[in-house]
Amino acid sequence: MGFFKVIAEDTGFSIRNIEHASCPPFPGTLSVKYVDRGYKESCPAFNKMVREVLYKYDTVIIGGTWPKYEKTSADFEKDLRKTIEDFLKDEKKVVIALRAPGFIGYDKACVQKSIKLPFLSCEKRSNYSDRGDIATNDRIRKIVSEYKDTTTLSLRNLICTNGICSAYKNGMPLYYDEGHLSIPGSEIL
């Protein structure tokens, strides 16, 4: 969200973040097959509530743990298409935020540990050779290319540069955990 906050402030746009942890942004009860038991009621109710206030906005940016959803259900592509088509039917511009690169083994306490262990290089421990984007992001790009007023947003080119993907930018950590950018990190980007 910090990334969008900075863009909104710099350009004078208004932006509103509405999210429910572990809840894919699919309409109706489509989200139920993707969530754990504890979210089977709250997730569809949340998505219904969000759709009731979207009339105020021209553009909708949706994101999620797309690779997890794709692995969970063979209906992922159909459900994503239904989501896009519903927004387009309501005359919205749609932006699909692609999954950012992940960092298995990322240690968010590394910076603090490096104070006691000065030889510890947090940046070196949190980077890897860029092997290209994940297949799920590529499939989403292909789907999105079939729709008007729909695009994707990727932060990958800001995280992976010169053949290296790094959880740090200019010495500053970007991530909260292995798969989620921190708010300060996303503002840096």
mmCIF file with all atom_site columns, C-alpha atoms in Angstrom:
data_model
loop_
_atom_site.group_PDB
_atom_site.id
_atom_site.type_symbol
_atom_site.label_atom_id
_atom_site.label_alt_id
_atom_site.label_comp_id
_atom_site.label_asym_id
_atom_site.label_entity_id
_atom_site.label_seq_id
_atom_site.pdbx_PDB_ins_code
_atom_site.Cartn_x
_atom_site.Cartn_y
_atom_site.Cartn_z
_atom_site.occupancy
_atom_site.B_iso_or_equiv
_atom_site.pdbx_formal_charge
_atom_site.auth_seq_id
_atom_site.auth_comp_id
_atom_site.auth_asym_id
_atom_site.auth_atom_id
_atom_site.pdbx_PDB_model_num
ATOM 1   C CA . MET A 1 1   ? 0.000   0.000   0.000   1.00 0.00 ? 1   MET A CA 1
ATOM 2   C CA . GLY A 1 2   ? 2.889   2.384   0.644   1.00 0.00 ? 2   GLY A CA 1
ATOM 3   C CA . PHE A 1 3   ? 3.798   2.250   -3.056  1.00 0.00 ? 3   PHE A CA 1
ATOM 4   C CA . PHE A 1 4   ? 0.337   3.489   -4.035  1.00 0.00 ? 4   PHE A CA 1
ATOM 5   C CA . LYS A 1 5   ? 0.328   6.097   -1.256  1.00 0.00 ? 5   LYS A CA 1
ATOM 6   C CA . VAL A 1 6   ? 3.507   7.683   -2.611  1.00 0.00 ? 6   VAL A CA 1
ATOM 7   C CA . ILE A 1 7   ? 2.185   7.664   -6.184  1.00 0.00 ? 7   ILE A CA 1
ATOM 8   C CA . ALA A 1 8   ? -1.124  9.188   -5.067  1.00 0.00 ? 8   ALA A CA 1
ATOM 9   C CA . GLU A 1 9   ? 0.641   11.938  -3.107  1.00 0.00 ? 9   GLU A CA 1
ATOM 10  C CA . ASP A 1 10  ? 3.035   12.711  -5.973  1.00 0.00 ? 10  ASP A CA 1
ATOM 11  C CA . THR A 1 11  ? 0.310   12.855  -8.619  1.00 0.00 ? 11  THR A CA 1
ATOM 12  C CA . GLY A 1 12  ? -2.564  14.319  -6.604  1.00 0.00 ? 12  GLY A CA 1
ATOM 13  C CA . PHE A 1 13  ? -4.778  11.256  -7.028  1.00 0.00 ? 13  PHE A CA 1
ATOM 14  C CA . SER A 1 14  ? -7.073  9.922   -4.358  1.00 0.00 ? 14  SER A CA 1
ATOM 15  C CA . ILE A 1 15  ? -6.652  6.267   -3.396  1.00 0.00 ? 15  ILE A CA 1
ATOM 16  C CA . ARG A 1 16  ? -8.377  3.990   -0.903  1.00 0.00 ? 16  ARG A CA 1
ATOM 17  C CA . ASN A 1 17  ? -7.000  0.669   0.336   1.00 0.00 ? 17  ASN A CA 1
ATOM 18  C CA . ILE A 1 18  ? -9.536  -1.966  1.340   1.00 0.00 ? 18  ILE A CA 1
ATOM 19  C CA . GLU A 1 19  ? -8.236  -5.412  2.190   1.00 0.00 ? 19  GLU A CA 1
ATOM 20  C CA . HIS A 1 20  ? -9.044  -8.575  4.095   1.00 0.00 ? 20  HIS A CA 1
ATOM 21  C CA . ALA A 1 21  ? -6.133  -10.879 4.918   1.00 0.00 ? 21  ALA A CA 1
ATOM 22  C CA . SER A 1 22  ? -6.173  -14.211 3.073   1.00 0.00 ? 22  SER A CA 1
ATOM 23  C CA . CYS A 1 23  ? -9.212  -13.209 1.031   1.00 0.00 ? 23  CYS A CA 1
ATOM 24  C CA . PRO A 1 24  ? -9.055  -13.309 -2.774  1.00 0.00 ? 24  PRO A CA 1
ATOM 25  C CA . PRO A 1 25  ? -10.943 -10.470 -4.488  1.00 0.00 ? 25  PRO A CA 1
ATOM 26  C CA . PHE A 1 26  ? -13.358 -12.761 -6.332  1.00 0.00 ? 26  PHE A CA 1
ATOM 27  C CA . PRO A 1 27  ? -17.086 -11.873 -6.468  1.00 0.00 ? 27  PRO A CA 1
ATOM 28  C CA . GLY A 1 28  ? -19.927 -13.674 -4.723  1.00 0.00 ? 28  GLY A CA 1
ATOM 29  C CA . THR A 1 29  ? -18.956 -16.981 -3.182  1.00 0.00 ? 29  THR A CA 1
ATOM 30  C CA . LEU A 1 30  ? -16.130 -17.647 -5.659  1.00 0.00 ? 30  LEU A CA 1
ATOM 31  C CA . SER A 1 31  ? -13.571 -16.852 -2.949  1.00 0.00 ? 31  SER A CA 1
ATOM 32  C CA . VAL A 1 32  ? -14.784 -19.637 -0.639  1.00 0.00 ? 32  VAL A CA 1
ATOM 33  C CA . LYS A 1 33  ? -12.804 -22.413 -2.368  1.00 0.00 ? 33  LYS A CA 1
ATOM 34  C CA . TYR A 1 34  ? -9.555  -20.465 -1.855  1.00 0.00 ? 34  TYR A CA 1
ATOM 35  C CA . VAL A 1 35  ? -9.773  -19.642 1.851   1.00 0.00 ? 35  VAL A CA 1
ATOM 36  C CA . ASP A 1 36  ? -9.271  -21.517 5.098   1.00 0.00 ? 36  ASP A CA 1
ATOM 37  C CA . ARG A 1 37  ? -12.324 -22.555 7.111   1.00 0.00 ? 37  ARG A CA 1
ATOM 38  C CA . GLY A 1 38  ? -12.162 -19.470 9.350   1.00 0.00 ? 38  GLY A CA 1
ATOM 39  C CA . TYR A 1 39  ? -12.681 -17.132 6.376   1.00 0.00 ? 39  TYR A CA 1
ATOM 40  C CA . LYS A 1 40  ? -15.454 -18.943 4.489   1.00 0.00 ? 40  LYS A CA 1
ATOM 41  C CA . GLU A 1 41  ? -18.110 -16.520 5.760   1.00 0.00 ? 41  GLU A CA 1
ATOM 42  C CA . SER A 1 42  ? -16.128 -13.320 6.292   1.00 0.00 ? 42  SER A CA 1
ATOM 43  C CA . CYS A 1 43  ? -14.368 -13.315 2.922   1.00 0.00 ? 43  CYS A CA 1
ATOM 44  C CA . PRO A 1 44  ? -17.494 -13.357 0.685   1.00 0.00 ? 44  PRO A CA 1
ATOM 45  C CA . ALA A 1 45  ? -19.210 -10.870 3.041   1.00 0.00 ? 45  ALA A CA 1
ATOM 46  C CA . PHE A 1 46  ? -16.189 -8.577  2.838   1.00 0.00 ? 46  PHE A CA 1
ATOM 47  C CA . ASN A 1 47  ? -16.017 -8.803  -0.961  1.00 0.00 ? 47  ASN A CA 1
ATOM 48  C CA . LYS A 1 48  ? -19.742 -7.991  -1.178  1.00 0.00 ? 48  LYS A CA 1
ATOM 49  C CA . MET A 1 49  ? -19.271 -4.945  1.080   1.00 0.00 ? 49  MET A CA 1
ATOM 50  C CA . VAL A 1 50  ? -16.323 -3.730  -1.029  1.00 0.00 ? 50  VAL A CA 1
ATOM 51  C CA . ARG A 1 51  ? -18.267 -4.049  -4.268  1.00 0.00 ? 51  ARG A CA 1
ATOM 52  C CA . GLU A 1 52  ? -21.071 -1.971  -2.765  1.00 0.00 ? 52  GLU A CA 1
ATOM 53  C CA . VAL A 1 53  ? -18.724 1.031   -2.359  1.00 0.00 ? 53  VAL A CA 1
ATOM 54  C CA . LEU A 1 54  ? -16.776 0.690   -5.609  1.00 0.00 ? 54  LEU A CA 1
ATOM 55  C CA . TYR A 1 55  ? -19.243 2.907   -7.476  1.00 0.00 ? 55  TYR A CA 1
ATOM 56  C CA . LYS A 1 56  ? -17.196 5.829   -6.100  1.00 0.00 ? 56  LYS A CA 1
ATOM 57  C CA . TYR A 1 57  ? -14.081 4.796   -8.016  1.00 0.00 ? 57  TYR A CA 1
ATOM 58  C CA . ASP A 1 58  ? -13.142 4.695   -11.703 1.00 0.00 ? 58  ASP A CA 1
ATOM 59  C CA . THR A 1 59  ? -10.181 2.341   -11.321 1.00 0.00 ? 59  THR A CA 1
ATOM 60  C CA . VAL A 1 60  ? -9.913  -0.810  -9.248  1.00 0.00 ? 60  VAL A CA 1
ATOM 61  C CA . ILE A 1 61  ? -6.528  -2.315  -8.360  1.00 0.00 ? 61  ILE A CA 1
ATOM 62  C CA . ILE A 1 62  ? -6.730  -5.884  -7.154  1.00 0.00 ? 62  ILE A CA 1
ATOM 63  C CA . GLY A 1 63  ? -3.986  -8.063  -5.809  1.00 0.00 ? 63  GLY A CA 1
ATOM 64  C CA . GLY A 1 64  ? -3.669  -11.372 -4.122  1.00 0.00 ? 64  GLY A CA 1
ATOM 65  C CA . THR A 1 65  ? -1.564  -14.420 -3.542  1.00 0.00 ? 65  THR A CA 1
ATOM 66  C CA . TRP A 1 66  ? -2.205  -15.485 -7.125  1.00 0.00 ? 66  TRP A CA 1
ATOM 67  C CA . PRO A 1 67  ? 0.150   -18.516 -7.158  1.00 0.00 ? 67  PRO A CA 1
ATOM 68  C CA . LYS A 1 68  ? -1.574  -19.930 -4.068  1.00 0.00 ? 68  LYS A CA 1
ATOM 69  C CA . TYR A 1 69  ? -5.021  -19.430 -5.603  1.00 0.00 ? 69  TYR A CA 1
ATOM 70  C CA . GLU A 1 70  ? -3.896  -21.032 -8.842  1.00 0.00 ? 70  GLU A CA 1
ATOM 71  C CA . LYS A 1 71  ? -2.602  -24.106 -6.971  1.00 0.00 ? 71  LYS A CA 1
ATOM 72  C CA . THR A 1 72  ? -5.751  -24.305 -4.838  1.00 0.00 ? 72  THR A CA 1
ATOM 73  C CA . SER A 1 73  ? -8.332  -24.513 -7.608  1.00 0.00 ? 73  SER A CA 1
ATOM 74  C CA . ALA A 1 74  ? -8.475  -25.481 -11.265 1.00 0.00 ? 74  ALA A CA 1
ATOM 75  C CA . ASP A 1 75  ? -11.100 -22.695 -11.518 1.00 0.00 ? 75  ASP A CA 1
ATOM 76  C CA . PHE A 1 76  ? -8.546  -19.929 -10.918 1.00 0.00 ? 76  PHE A CA 1
ATOM 77  C CA . GLU A 1 77  ? -8.449  -18.649 -14.495 1.00 0.00 ? 77  GLU A CA 1
ATOM 78  C CA . LYS A 1 78  ? -12.237 -18.780 -14.830 1.00 0.00 ? 78  LYS A CA 1
ATOM 79  C CA . ASP A 1 79  ? -12.681 -16.976 -11.497 1.00 0.00 ? 79  ASP A CA 1
ATOM 80  C CA . LEU A 1 80  ? -10.141 -14.288 -12.397 1.00 0.00 ? 80  LEU A CA 1
ATOM 81  C CA . ARG A 1 81  ? -11.862 -13.746 -15.742 1.00 0.00 ? 81  ARG A CA 1
ATOM 82  C CA . LYS A 1 82  ? -15.249 -13.474 -14.001 1.00 0.00 ? 82  LYS A CA 1
ATOM 83  C CA . THR A 1 83  ? -13.792 -10.891 -11.622 1.00 0.00 ? 83  THR A CA 1
ATOM 84  C CA . ILE A 1 84  ? -12.350 -8.808  -14.459 1.00 0.00 ? 84  ILE A CA 1
ATOM 85  C CA . GLU A 1 85  ? -15.568 -9.066  -16.484 1.00 0.00 ? 85  GLU A CA 1
ATOM 86  C CA . ASP A 1 86  ? -17.714 -7.988  -13.521 1.00 0.00 ? 86  ASP A CA 1
ATOM 87  C CA . PHE A 1 87  ? -15.587 -4.886  -12.991 1.00 0.00 ? 87  PHE A CA 1
ATOM 88  C CA . LEU A 1 88  ? -15.619 -4.055  -16.703 1.00 0.00 ? 88  LEU A CA 1
ATOM 89  C CA . LYS A 1 89  ? -19.388 -4.483  -16.791 1.00 0.00 ? 89  LYS A CA 1
ATOM 90  C CA . ASP A 1 90  ? -19.515 -1.793  -14.093 1.00 0.00 ? 90  ASP A CA 1
ATOM 91  C CA . GLU A 1 91  ? -17.333 0.406   -16.359 1.00 0.00 ? 91  GLU A CA 1
ATOM 92  C CA . LYS A 1 92  ? -14.262 0.205   -14.136 1.00 0.00 ? 92  LYS A CA 1
ATOM 93  C CA . LYS A 1 93  ? -10.672 0.271   -15.292 1.00 0.00 ? 93  LYS A CA 1
ATOM 94  C CA . VAL A 1 94  ? -8.979  -2.784  -13.824 1.00 0.00 ? 94  VAL A CA 1
ATOM 95  C CA . VAL A 1 95  ? -5.375  -3.150  -12.691 1.00 0.00 ? 95  VAL A CA 1
ATOM 96  C CA . ILE A 1 96  ? -4.157  -6.555  -11.551 1.00 0.00 ? 96  ILE A CA 1
ATOM 97  C CA . ALA A 1 97  ? -1.205  -6.204  -9.169  1.00 0.00 ? 97  ALA A CA 1
ATOM 98  C CA . LEU A 1 98  ? 1.071   -9.125  -9.950  1.00 0.00 ? 98  LEU A CA 1
ATOM 99  C CA . ARG A 1 99  ? 2.845   -11.110 -7.286  1.00 0.00 ? 99  ARG A CA 1
ATOM 100 C CA . ALA A 1 100 ? 6.160   -9.541  -6.263  1.00 0.00 ? 100 ALA A CA 1
ATOM 101 C CA . PRO A 1 101 ? 9.242   -11.765 -6.082  1.00 0.00 ? 101 PRO A CA 1
ATOM 102 C CA . GLY A 1 102 ? 9.503   -13.756 -2.864  1.00 0.00 ? 102 GLY A CA 1
ATOM 103 C CA . PHE A 1 103 ? 12.539  -14.362 -0.686  1.00 0.00 ? 103 PHE A CA 1
ATOM 104 C CA . ILE A 1 104 ? 12.554  -17.773 0.995   1.00 0.00 ? 104 ILE A CA 1
ATOM 105 C CA . GLY A 1 105 ? 14.448  -17.584 4.269   1.00 0.00 ? 105 GLY A CA 1
ATOM 106 C CA . TYR A 1 106 ? 14.213  -13.788 4.472   1.00 0.00 ? 106 TYR A CA 1
ATOM 107 C CA . ASP A 1 107 ? 15.096  -12.679 7.995   1.00 0.00 ? 107 ASP A CA 1
ATOM 108 C CA . LYS A 1 108 ? 13.351  -9.439  8.930   1.00 0.00 ? 108 LYS A CA 1
ATOM 109 C CA . ALA A 1 109 ? 15.489  -9.252  12.070  1.00 0.00 ? 109 ALA A CA 1
ATOM 110 C CA . CYS A 1 110 ? 18.741  -9.424  10.101  1.00 0.00 ? 110 CYS A CA 1
ATOM 111 C CA . VAL A 1 111 ? 19.447  -5.688  10.357  1.00 0.00 ? 111 VAL A CA 1
ATOM 112 C CA . GLN A 1 112 ? 19.174  -5.850  14.147  1.00 0.00 ? 112 GLN A CA 1
ATOM 113 C CA . LYS A 1 113 ? 21.342  -8.997  14.248  1.00 0.00 ? 113 LYS A CA 1
ATOM 114 C CA . SER A 1 114 ? 23.997  -7.302  12.108  1.00 0.00 ? 114 SER A CA 1
ATOM 115 C CA . ILE A 1 115 ? 24.572  -4.747  14.891  1.00 0.00 ? 115 ILE A CA 1
ATOM 116 C CA . LYS A 1 116 ? 25.998  -7.545  17.061  1.00 0.00 ? 116 LYS A CA 1
ATOM 117 C CA . LEU A 1 117 ? 27.477  -9.422  14.094  1.00 0.00 ? 117 LEU A CA 1
ATOM 118 C CA . PRO A 1 118 ? 29.111  -6.778  11.888  1.00 0.00 ? 118 PRO A CA 1
ATOM 119 C CA . PHE A 1 119 ? 30.282  -9.383  9.340   1.00 0.00 ? 119 PHE A CA 1
ATOM 120 C CA . LEU A 1 120 ? 26.653  -10.309 8.627   1.00 0.00 ? 120 LEU A CA 1
ATOM 121 C CA . SER A 1 121 ? 25.609  -8.984  5.212   1.00 0.00 ? 121 SER A CA 1
ATOM 122 C CA . CYS A 1 122 ? 21.826  -8.875  5.170   1.00 0.00 ? 122 CYS A CA 1
ATOM 123 C CA . GLU A 1 123 ? 21.682  -7.781  1.532   1.00 0.00 ? 123 GLU A CA 1
ATOM 124 C CA . LYS A 1 124 ? 23.869  -10.664 0.345   1.00 0.00 ? 124 LYS A CA 1
ATOM 125 C CA . ARG A 1 125 ? 21.784  -13.135 2.354   1.00 0.00 ? 125 ARG A CA 1
ATOM 126 C CA . SER A 1 126 ? 18.595  -11.810 0.750   1.00 0.00 ? 126 SER A CA 1
ATOM 127 C CA . ASN A 1 127 ? 19.284  -11.863 -2.961  1.00 0.00 ? 127 ASN A CA 1
ATOM 128 C CA . TYR A 1 128 ? 19.355  -14.374 -5.785  1.00 0.00 ? 128 TYR A CA 1
ATOM 129 C CA . SER A 1 129 ? 19.983  -14.557 -9.501  1.00 0.00 ? 129 SER A CA 1
ATOM 130 C CA . ASP A 1 130 ? 17.013  -13.402 -11.528 1.00 0.00 ? 130 ASP A CA 1
ATOM 131 C CA . ARG A 1 131 ? 15.501  -16.405 -13.300 1.00 0.00 ? 131 ARG A CA 1
ATOM 132 C CA . GLY A 1 132 ? 12.534  -14.547 -14.755 1.00 0.00 ? 132 GLY A CA 1
ATOM 133 C CA . ASP A 1 133 ? 9.025   -13.972 -13.511 1.00 0.00 ? 133 ASP A CA 1
ATOM 134 C CA . ILE A 1 134 ? 6.845   -16.663 -11.993 1.00 0.00 ? 134 ILE A CA 1
ATOM 135 C CA . ALA A 1 135 ? 4.575   -18.608 -14.336 1.00 0.00 ? 135 ALA A CA 1
ATOM 136 C CA . THR A 1 136 ? 1.398   -17.406 -12.612 1.00 0.00 ? 136 THR A CA 1
ATOM 137 C CA . ASN A 1 137 ? 2.256   -13.770 -13.365 1.00 0.00 ? 137 ASN A CA 1
ATOM 138 C CA . ASP A 1 138 ? 2.901   -14.697 -17.003 1.00 0.00 ? 138 ASP A CA 1
ATOM 139 C CA . ARG A 1 139 ? -0.490  -16.436 -17.239 1.00 0.00 ? 139 ARG A CA 1
ATOM 140 C CA . ILE A 1 140 ? -2.238  -13.424 -15.666 1.00 0.00 ? 140 ILE A CA 1
ATOM 141 C CA . ARG A 1 141 ? -0.574  -11.103 -18.199 1.00 0.00 ? 141 ARG A CA 1
ATOM 142 C CA . LYS A 1 142 ? -1.885  -13.301 -21.010 1.00 0.00 ? 142 LYS A CA 1
ATOM 143 C CA . ILE A 1 143 ? -5.425  -13.267 -19.591 1.00 0.00 ? 143 ILE A CA 1
ATOM 144 C CA . VAL A 1 144 ? -5.368  -9.502  -19.035 1.00 0.00 ? 144 VAL A CA 1
ATOM 145 C CA . SER A 1 145 ? -4.159  -8.872  -22.595 1.00 0.00 ? 145 SER A CA 1
ATOM 146 C CA . GLU A 1 146 ? -7.532  -10.133 -23.824 1.00 0.00 ? 146 GLU A CA 1
ATOM 147 C CA . TYR A 1 147 ? -9.515  -7.369  -22.097 1.00 0.00 ? 147 TYR A CA 1
ATOM 148 C CA . LYS A 1 148 ? -9.863  -3.664  -22.767 1.00 0.00 ? 148 LYS A CA 1
ATOM 149 C CA . ASP A 1 149 ? -9.395  -1.201  -19.891 1.00 0.00 ? 149 ASP A CA 1
ATOM 150 C CA . THR A 1 150 ? -7.417  -3.844  -18.021 1.00 0.00 ? 150 THR A CA 1
ATOM 151 C CA . THR A 1 151 ? -3.705  -3.948  -17.301 1.00 0.00 ? 151 THR A CA 1
ATOM 152 C CA . THR A 1 152 ? -1.185  -5.396  -14.884 1.00 0.00 ? 152 THR A CA 1
ATOM 153 C CA . LEU A 1 153 ? 1.158   -3.754  -12.420 1.00 0.00 ? 153 LEU A CA 1
ATOM 154 C CA . SER A 1 154 ? 4.442   -5.357  -11.501 1.00 0.00 ? 154 SER A CA 1
ATOM 155 C CA . LEU A 1 155 ? 7.065   -4.125  -9.056  1.00 0.00 ? 155 LEU A CA 1
ATOM 156 C CA . ARG A 1 156 ? 9.436   -6.832  -10.219 1.00 0.00 ? 156 ARG A CA 1
ATOM 157 C CA . ASN A 1 157 ? 11.609  -4.513  -12.322 1.00 0.00 ? 157 ASN A CA 1
ATOM 158 C CA . LEU A 1 158 ? 12.217  -2.431  -9.175  1.00 0.00 ? 158 LEU A CA 1
ATOM 159 C CA . ILE A 1 159 ? 13.187  -5.477  -7.099  1.00 0.00 ? 159 ILE A CA 1
ATOM 160 C CA . CYS A 1 160 ? 15.114  -7.427  -9.741  1.00 0.00 ? 160 CYS A CA 1
ATOM 161 C CA . THR A 1 161 ? 17.756  -5.346  -11.502 1.00 0.00 ? 161 THR A CA 1
ATOM 162 C CA . ASN A 1 162 ? 20.956  -6.208  -13.374 1.00 0.00 ? 162 ASN A CA 1
ATOM 163 C CA . GLY A 1 163 ? 20.262  -9.940  -13.076 1.00 0.00 ? 163 GLY A CA 1
ATOM 164 C CA . ILE A 1 164 ? 19.792  -9.912  -9.278  1.00 0.00 ? 164 ILE A CA 1
ATOM 165 C CA . CYS A 1 165 ? 16.593  -9.930  -7.204  1.00 0.00 ? 165 CYS A CA 1
ATOM 166 C CA . SER A 1 166 ? 17.136  -8.321  -3.803  1.00 0.00 ? 166 SER A CA 1
ATOM 167 C CA . ALA A 1 167 ? 14.983  -7.830  -0.739  1.00 0.00 ? 167 ALA A CA 1
ATOM 168 C CA . TYR A 1 168 ? 16.952  -4.600  -0.154  1.00 0.00 ? 168 TYR A CA 1
ATOM 169 C CA . LYS A 1 169 ? 17.161  -1.299  -2.024  1.00 0.00 ? 169 LYS A CA 1
ATOM 170 C CA . ASN A 1 170 ? 20.046  1.062   -1.302  1.00 0.00 ? 170 ASN A CA 1
ATOM 171 C CA . GLY A 1 171 ? 20.742  -0.802  1.940   1.00 0.00 ? 171 GLY A CA 1
ATOM 172 C CA . MET A 1 172 ? 17.134  -0.575  3.152   1.00 0.00 ? 172 MET A CA 1
ATOM 173 C CA . PRO A 1 173 ? 14.983  -3.693  3.672   1.00 0.00 ? 173 PRO A CA 1
ATOM 174 C CA . LEU A 1 174 ? 11.915  -3.830  1.422   1.00 0.00 ? 174 LEU A CA 1
ATOM 175 C CA . TYR A 1 175 ? 10.140  -6.840  2.903   1.00 0.00 ? 175 TYR A CA 1
ATOM 176 C CA . TYR A 1 176 ? 8.173   -7.612  6.037   1.00 0.00 ? 176 TYR A CA 1
ATOM 177 C CA . ASP A 1 177 ? 8.497   -11.360 5.560   1.00 0.00 ? 177 ASP A CA 1
ATOM 178 C CA . GLU A 1 178 ? 9.357   -13.843 2.796   1.00 0.00 ? 178 GLU A CA 1
ATOM 179 C CA . GLY A 1 179 ? 6.484   -12.811 0.553   1.00 0.00 ? 179 GLY A CA 1
ATOM 180 C CA . HIS A 1 180 ? 5.176   -9.415  1.666   1.00 0.00 ? 180 HIS A CA 1
ATOM 181 C CA . LEU A 1 181 ? 6.652   -5.991  1.139   1.00 0.00 ? 181 LEU A CA 1
ATOM 182 C CA . SER A 1 182 ? 6.699   -3.811  4.226   1.00 0.00 ? 182 SER A CA 1
ATOM 183 C CA . ILE A 1 183 ? 4.970   -0.430  4.061   1.00 0.00 ? 183 ILE A CA 1
ATOM 184 C CA . PRO A 1 184 ? 8.303   1.440   4.324   1.00 0.00 ? 184 PRO A CA 1
ATOM 185 C CA . GLY A 1 185 ? 9.767   -0.930  1.716   1.00 0.00 ? 185 GLY A CA 1
ATOM 186 C CA . SER A 1 186 ? 6.935   -0.373  -0.720  1.00 0.00 ? 186 SER A CA 1
ATOM 187 C CA . GLU A 1 187 ? 7.282   3.390   -0.202  1.00 0.00 ? 187 GLU A CA 1
ATOM 188 C CA . ILE A 1 188 ? 10.981  3.122   -1.091  1.00 0.00 ? 188 ILE A CA 1
ATOM 189 C CA . LEU A 1 189 ? 10.048  1.431   -4.358  1.00 0.00 ? 189 LEU A CA 1
#
